[in-house]
Coordinates of C-alpha atoms in Angstrom, one line a residue:
Chain G
M1 CA 0.0 -0.1 0.0
H2 CA 1.2 3.4 -1.0
R3 CA 2.5 5.2 2.4
R4 CA 0.2 8.3 1.6
S5 CA -2.8 5.9 1.9
I6 CA -1.5 4.5 5.1
T7 CA -1.2 8.2 6.3
L8 CA -4.7 9.1 5.2
I9 CA -6.1 6.0 6.7
L10 CA -4.4 6.5 10.0
G11 CA -5.4 10.3 9.8
A12 CA -9.1 9.2 9.2
A13 CA -9.0 6.4 12.1
L14 CA -7.9 9.4 14.3
L15 CA -10.3 11.6 13.2
A16 CA -13.2 9.5 12.7
P17 CA -14.2 9.1 16.3
A18 CA -14.3 13.1 16.8
G19 CA -17.2 13.0 14.3
C20 CA -15.3 14.7 11.6
A21 CA -16.2 14.5 7.9
T22 CA -14.2 11.7 6.5
V23 CA -11.2 12.6 4.3
G24 CA -12.7 11.1 1.3
S25 CA -16.0 13.2 1.5
R26 CA -14.0 16.3 2.0
E27 CA -11.6 15.5 -1.1
D28 CA -15.0 14.9 -3.1
A29 CA -16.5 18.2 -2.0
A30 CA -13.2 19.9 -2.7
A31 CA -12.9 18.3 -6.1
S32 CA -16.6 19.3 -6.9
V33 CA -16.0 23.0 -6.1
A34 CA -13.0 23.2 -8.3
T35 CA -14.6 21.7 -11.1
R36 CA -17.5 23.9 -10.7
L37 CA -15.5 27.0 -10.9
L38 CA -13.9 25.8 -14.3
T39 CA -17.2 24.8 -15.6
A40 CA -18.9 27.9 -14.5
V41 CA -16.2 30.1 -16.3
D42 CA -16.0 27.8 -19.4
A43 CA -19.8 28.5 -19.7
G44 CA -19.3 32.1 -19.4
D45 CA -21.3 32.2 -16.1
G46 CA -19.3 34.8 -14.0
D47 CA -21.9 35.1 -11.2
A48 CA -21.6 31.2 -10.5
A49 CA -17.6 31.4 -10.8
C50 CA -17.6 34.3 -8.3
A51 CA -20.1 32.8 -5.9
I52 CA -17.5 29.9 -5.2
L53 CA -14.4 32.1 -4.8
A54 CA -13.3 33.0 -1.3
P55 CA -14.1 36.4 -0.2
G56 CA -10.3 37.8 -0.3
T57 CA -10.1 36.2 -3.9
V58 CA -13.1 38.0 -4.9
K59 CA -11.8 41.1 -3.7
T60 CA -8.5 40.9 -5.5
V61 CA -10.3 39.5 -8.9
A62 CA -12.7 42.5 -8.5
E63 CA -10.3 45.3 -8.2
D64 CA -10.5 46.9 -11.8
Q65 CA -13.9 45.7 -12.8
P66 CA -16.7 43.4 -11.2
C67 CA -15.8 40.1 -10.2
P68 CA -18.3 38.2 -12.7
E69 CA -16.7 40.3 -15.7
A70 CA -13.1 40.0 -14.5
I71 CA -13.1 36.3 -13.7
L72 CA -13.8 35.5 -17.3
G73 CA -11.0 37.3 -18.3
K74 CA -8.4 35.3 -16.2
D75 CA -7.8 32.7 -18.7
L76 CA -8.6 29.8 -16.6
P77 CA -8.3 26.6 -18.3
R78 CA -11.2 24.5 -19.6
P79 CA -12.4 21.9 -16.9
G80 CA -10.5 18.6 -17.2
T81 CA -10.4 15.6 -15.2
V82 CA -9.5 15.8 -11.5
V83 CA -6.3 14.0 -11.4
E84 CA -5.1 14.2 -7.5
T85 CA -6.8 15.9 -4.5
S86 CA -5.2 16.7 -1.2
V87 CA -7.0 17.9 1.9
Y88 CA -5.3 18.9 5.1
G89 CA -7.2 20.8 7.6
Q90 CA -8.5 23.8 6.5
W91 CA -6.9 23.7 2.9
A92 CA -7.3 21.7 -0.2
Q93 CA -5.8 21.3 -3.3
V94 CA -7.2 19.7 -6.3
K95 CA -5.0 18.9 -9.4
L96 CA -6.8 18.7 -12.9
T97 CA -5.2 17.8 -16.1
D98 CA -4.8 21.6 -16.9
D99 CA -5.1 23.5 -13.8
T100 CA -4.3 23.3 -10.2
V101 CA -6.6 25.0 -7.7
F102 CA -6.2 25.6 -4.0
L103 CA -9.3 25.9 -1.7
A104 CA -9.9 26.6 2.0
A105 CA -12.7 25.6 4.3
F106 CA -15.6 28.1 5.1
P107 CA -18.8 27.5 7.1
E108 CA -20.7 27.0 3.8
G109 CA -18.2 24.8 2.6
W110 CA -15.0 24.9 0.4
R111 CA -14.1 28.3 -1.5
V112 CA -11.5 28.8 -4.2
V113 CA -8.6 30.8 -3.0
A114 CA -6.4 30.4 -6.0
A115 CA -7.0 29.0 -9.7
G116 CA -5.2 28.8 -12.9
C117 CA -1.9 28.0 -10.9
T118 CA 1.2 26.6 -12.4
P119 CA 4.2 25.0 -10.6
Q120 CA 7.3 26.7 -10.1
A121 CA 10.3 24.7 -9.3
S122 CA 10.7 24.7 -5.2
R123 CA 8.5 27.8 -5.4
P124 CA 5.0 28.4 -4.5
Y125 CA 2.8 27.9 -7.6
D126 CA 1.9 30.9 -10.0
C127 CA -1.6 31.6 -10.0
S128 CA -3.4 33.7 -12.3
V129 CA -6.5 33.7 -9.8
E130 CA -5.8 34.3 -6.2
G131 CA -6.3 36.8 -3.1
D132 CA -3.8 38.7 -1.3
Chain E
M1 CA -10.6 9.1 51.1
R2 CA -8.1 11.4 52.9
K3 CA -5.8 8.7 53.1
F4 CA -6.1 7.8 49.4
L5 CA -5.4 11.3 48.7
R6 CA -2.4 11.7 51.0
E7 CA -1.0 8.4 49.6
N8 CA -1.6 9.4 45.8
G9 CA -0.7 13.0 46.0
I10 CA 2.0 13.0 43.4
G11 CA -0.1 11.3 40.6
L12 CA -3.3 12.9 41.3
V13 CA -1.8 16.4 41.4
F14 CA 0.5 16.1 38.6
G15 CA -2.4 14.3 36.5
L16 CA -4.8 17.3 37.4
L17 CA -2.1 20.1 36.6
F18 CA -1.4 18.1 33.1
L19 CA -5.2 18.2 32.1
I20 CA -5.3 21.9 33.3
V21 CA -2.3 23.0 31.3
L22 CA -3.3 20.8 28.2
V23 CA -6.9 22.8 28.1
L24 CA -4.7 25.9 28.5
Q25 CA -2.6 25.1 25.8
A26 CA -5.6 24.2 23.5
F27 CA -7.0 27.5 24.2
A28 CA -3.7 29.3 23.3
G29 CA -3.1 27.3 20.4
L30 CA -6.5 28.1 19.2
A31 CA -5.9 31.7 19.6
Q32 CA -2.6 31.4 17.6
F33 CA -4.3 29.2 14.8
N34 CA -7.3 31.7 14.5
D35 CA -5.0 34.7 14.1
A36 CA -3.4 33.1 11.3
Q37 CA -6.6 32.2 9.9
R38 CA -7.5 35.9 10.1
A39 CA -4.3 37.1 8.5
T40 CA -5.1 34.8 5.3
G41 CA -8.7 35.9 5.1
L42 CA -10.2 32.7 6.5
P43 CA -12.9 32.2 9.2
D44 CA -12.1 31.1 12.8
I45 CA -12.2 27.4 13.5
S46 CA -14.1 26.2 16.7
F47 CA -12.3 24.9 19.8
W48 CA -13.5 21.3 19.2
R49 CA -12.3 21.4 15.4
Y50 CA -8.7 22.9 16.8
V51 CA -8.3 20.2 19.3
T52 CA -9.1 17.4 16.8
S53 CA -6.7 19.2 14.3
A54 CA -3.3 18.1 13.3
S55 CA -1.7 21.3 14.4
F56 CA -2.8 20.8 18.0
G57 CA -1.9 17.0 17.6
V58 CA 1.7 17.9 16.6
D59 CA 2.0 20.5 19.2
V60 CA 1.1 18.0 22.2
A61 CA 2.9 14.8 20.6
E62 CA 6.2 16.5 20.2
N63 CA 6.5 17.4 23.6
W64 CA 5.2 14.0 24.9
Q65 CA 7.8 12.1 22.8
S66 CA 10.5 14.1 24.3
E67 CA 9.4 13.6 27.8
Y68 CA 9.1 10.1 27.3
L69 CA 12.4 9.7 25.7
Q70 CA 13.8 11.7 28.7
F71 CA 12.7 9.1 31.1
F72 CA 13.3 5.9 28.9
L73 CA 17.0 7.1 28.4
F74 CA 17.3 8.1 32.1
I75 CA 15.6 4.8 33.5
L76 CA 17.9 2.8 31.2
L77 CA 21.3 4.8 31.3
T78 CA 21.4 4.9 35.1
V79 CA 21.5 1.2 35.4
W80 CA 25.2 1.8 34.0
L81 CA 26.1 5.4 34.4
L82 CA 26.7 6.7 37.9
Q83 CA 27.2 10.5 39.1
K84 CA 29.4 11.0 42.2
G85 CA 27.5 12.9 45.0
S86 CA 24.2 13.0 42.9
P87 CA 20.9 11.5 44.5
E88 CA 19.8 10.6 40.8
S89 CA 22.6 8.1 40.9
K90 CA 23.3 4.6 42.6
S91 CA 25.9 4.4 44.9
L92 CA 29.3 4.1 43.0
D93 CA 29.8 0.5 43.9
K94 CA 26.4 -0.8 42.2
P95 CA 26.8 -0.1 38.3
G96 CA 25.0 -2.7 36.2
R97 CA 22.0 -4.8 36.6
E98 CA 22.9 -5.9 40.0
T99 CA 22.5 -9.4 41.6
D100 CA 19.4 -11.4 41.9
E101 CA 19.7 -11.1 45.5
E102 CA 20.2 -7.4 45.6
Q103 CA 16.9 -7.2 43.1
K104 CA 15.1 -9.5 45.0
V105 CA 14.4 -11.7 42.0
G106 CA 13.4 -15.7 41.9
R107 CA 14.6 -17.6 44.8
F108 CA 15.5 -14.1 46.6
A109 CA 12.1 -12.7 46.4
D110 CA 10.4 -12.0 49.6
D111 CA 6.7 -12.3 50.6
K112 CA 5.6 -9.2 49.4
S113 CA 7.6 -9.4 46.0
P114 CA 5.4 -9.1 42.8
K115 CA 4.5 -12.6 41.4
W116 CA 6.3 -11.9 38.2
A117 CA 9.6 -11.0 40.3
R118 CA 9.1 -14.6 41.8
V119 CA 8.3 -16.9 39.1
G120 CA 11.5 -16.7 36.9
G121 CA 11.4 -17.4 33.0
W122 CA 10.2 -14.7 30.5
R123 CA 7.7 -13.4 32.9
T124 CA 10.6 -12.3 35.2
A125 CA 13.0 -11.2 32.6
L126 CA 9.8 -8.9 31.0
F127 CA 8.9 -7.6 34.4
S128 CA 12.4 -6.7 35.1
N129 CA 12.6 -4.3 32.1
S130 CA 9.1 -3.4 32.1
L131 CA 9.4 0.4 33.1
G132 CA 12.1 1.1 30.7
L133 CA 10.1 -1.0 28.0
V134 CA 6.8 0.6 28.7
M135 CA 8.4 4.3 28.6
G136 CA 10.3 3.3 25.4
L137 CA 7.0 2.1 23.8
I138 CA 5.4 5.3 24.7
F139 CA 8.2 7.4 23.4
V140 CA 8.1 5.3 20.0
G141 CA 4.3 5.9 19.7
S142 CA 4.2 9.5 20.5
W143 CA 7.0 10.2 18.0
L144 CA 5.0 8.4 15.4
A145 CA 2.1 10.4 16.3
Q146 CA 4.2 13.4 16.0
S147 CA 5.2 12.5 12.6
I148 CA 1.8 11.8 11.4
A149 CA 0.2 14.8 12.7
G150 CA 3.0 16.8 11.9
V151 CA 2.8 15.8 8.1
A152 CA -0.7 16.7 8.0
A153 CA 0.0 20.2 9.8
F154 CA 3.0 20.6 7.5
N155 CA 0.9 20.1 4.6
E156 CA -1.7 22.3 5.8
E157 CA 0.8 24.9 5.9
Q158 CA 2.1 23.9 2.5
L159 CA -1.3 24.4 0.7
S160 CA -2.1 27.8 2.6
E161 CA 1.4 28.8 0.9
R162 CA 0.3 27.4 -2.6
Q163 CA 2.8 24.6 -2.4
D164 CA 2.5 20.9 -2.9
P165 CA 2.0 18.6 0.2
V166 CA 4.6 16.0 1.1
S167 CA 4.3 12.4 1.9
W168 CA 5.0 10.8 5.2
S169 CA 8.2 9.4 4.3
Q170 CA 9.2 12.7 2.7
Y171 CA 8.2 14.5 6.0
L172 CA 10.7 12.5 7.9
L173 CA 13.4 14.5 6.0
E174 CA 12.2 17.6 6.3
A175 CA 13.4 20.6 8.6
D176 CA 10.1 20.9 10.5
F177 CA 10.3 17.4 11.4
W178 CA 13.8 17.6 12.9
N179 CA 13.4 21.0 14.1
R180 CA 10.2 20.1 16.1
T181 CA 12.0 16.9 17.5
L182 CA 15.5 18.4 18.5
Q183 CA 14.5 21.4 20.1
N184 CA 12.5 19.1 22.3
W185 CA 15.1 16.6 22.7
Q186 CA 17.9 19.1 23.7
S187 CA 16.0 21.0 26.6
E188 CA 14.9 17.4 28.1
L189 CA 18.6 16.3 28.1
L190 CA 19.7 19.6 29.4
A191 CA 17.4 19.3 32.2
V192 CA 18.4 15.7 32.9
A193 CA 22.0 16.6 33.3
S194 CA 21.5 19.9 35.4
M195 CA 19.5 18.0 37.9
A196 CA 21.9 15.1 38.4
I197 CA 24.8 17.8 38.6
L198 CA 23.0 20.6 40.4
A199 CA 21.7 17.9 43.1
I200 CA 25.2 17.1 44.1
F201 CA 25.7 20.7 45.7
L202 CA 22.2 22.0 46.2
R203 CA 19.4 20.7 48.6
Q204 CA 15.8 20.8 48.8
R205 CA 14.7 20.0 52.3
G206 CA 12.4 17.3 52.6
S207 CA 12.1 16.6 48.8
S208 CA 12.6 12.7 47.3
Q209 CA 14.6 14.2 44.7
S210 CA 17.3 15.9 47.0
K211 CA 19.9 14.4 49.5
P212 CA 19.1 15.3 53.2
V213 CA 20.4 19.1 53.8
G214 CA 23.3 18.1 55.7
S215 CA 24.5 15.0 53.5
A216 CA 28.1 15.4 52.2
H217 CA 28.6 16.8 48.7
D218 CA 30.1 13.3 47.7
A219 CA 27.6 11.2 49.4
T220 CA 26.0 9.1 46.3
G221 CA 22.8 7.2 45.9
V222 CA 21.1 9.1 49.4
E223 CA 17.7 10.2 48.9
G224 CA 15.9 12.5 51.4

């Protein structure tokens, strides 16, 4: 078994008695929100896209024009297949075939903090959409 | 009841203080965690969410493992290592595991000796090392817990900084894991060394951890 899976299982075993949502369901929820963002942008639905951005990210995106218009001009890739989802505490990362999305936990569920992210060697991802 | 409290004061008081301080640590840790949440524009998390988080887990476990390592090493090494004049040391003529007669093992056991000290074989061998063994196992368990909670807490921070998470085996090579580990180990080892040496020259009247006030500085293996 892959070591990562063992870690996740041990983590789930430790958290399950505490009544927390399982790691799997949180991963699915994060992946779903990431896909919804890219699908909304691809469909030209800026309102739907901005509704699932984190407040700080909305603020940055809407600096020069309203968020629903600005988000459509951010060159986000089309929604691809989810390749890998990682959830740790209040944060999640969803890797899709053409994009990497970072999300944070809010009372209403996962919200996208950064999208359109490309890896930089040993440095933080470079993201076309992100908060301060 | 009063007799019970009097005869179990050390365990009860330290156990109670442990629980109080653990709760205080949880509140302080929650406040710090939520400061960081707010700094990144994220909402506060609840007390319950925090005490079940990897962040709290690693902060607790990294201290536990070092305490149990301290006691494990102290219990084991003081079988052979001596310190002239220290109440933490055996007398200088008794290094090593000592004879069965000195340890009241097997046929030298007395009427009040535990059964496993008397019966011989694997049970006496196991019982003869049970204190160090259990301390060592708790150390290994809490160090493992530190690594598991640590990788999750580390990865949470990685994601918040838009960086990739690492696997458990990669985390064991990360500076975060060793910094958390070694900063605790050094303080525990300093505490043992300073206690063993300071107790040669200093006294605490009435304490089981000190020599009687009037004992000579070079009196070894004497406890108040």
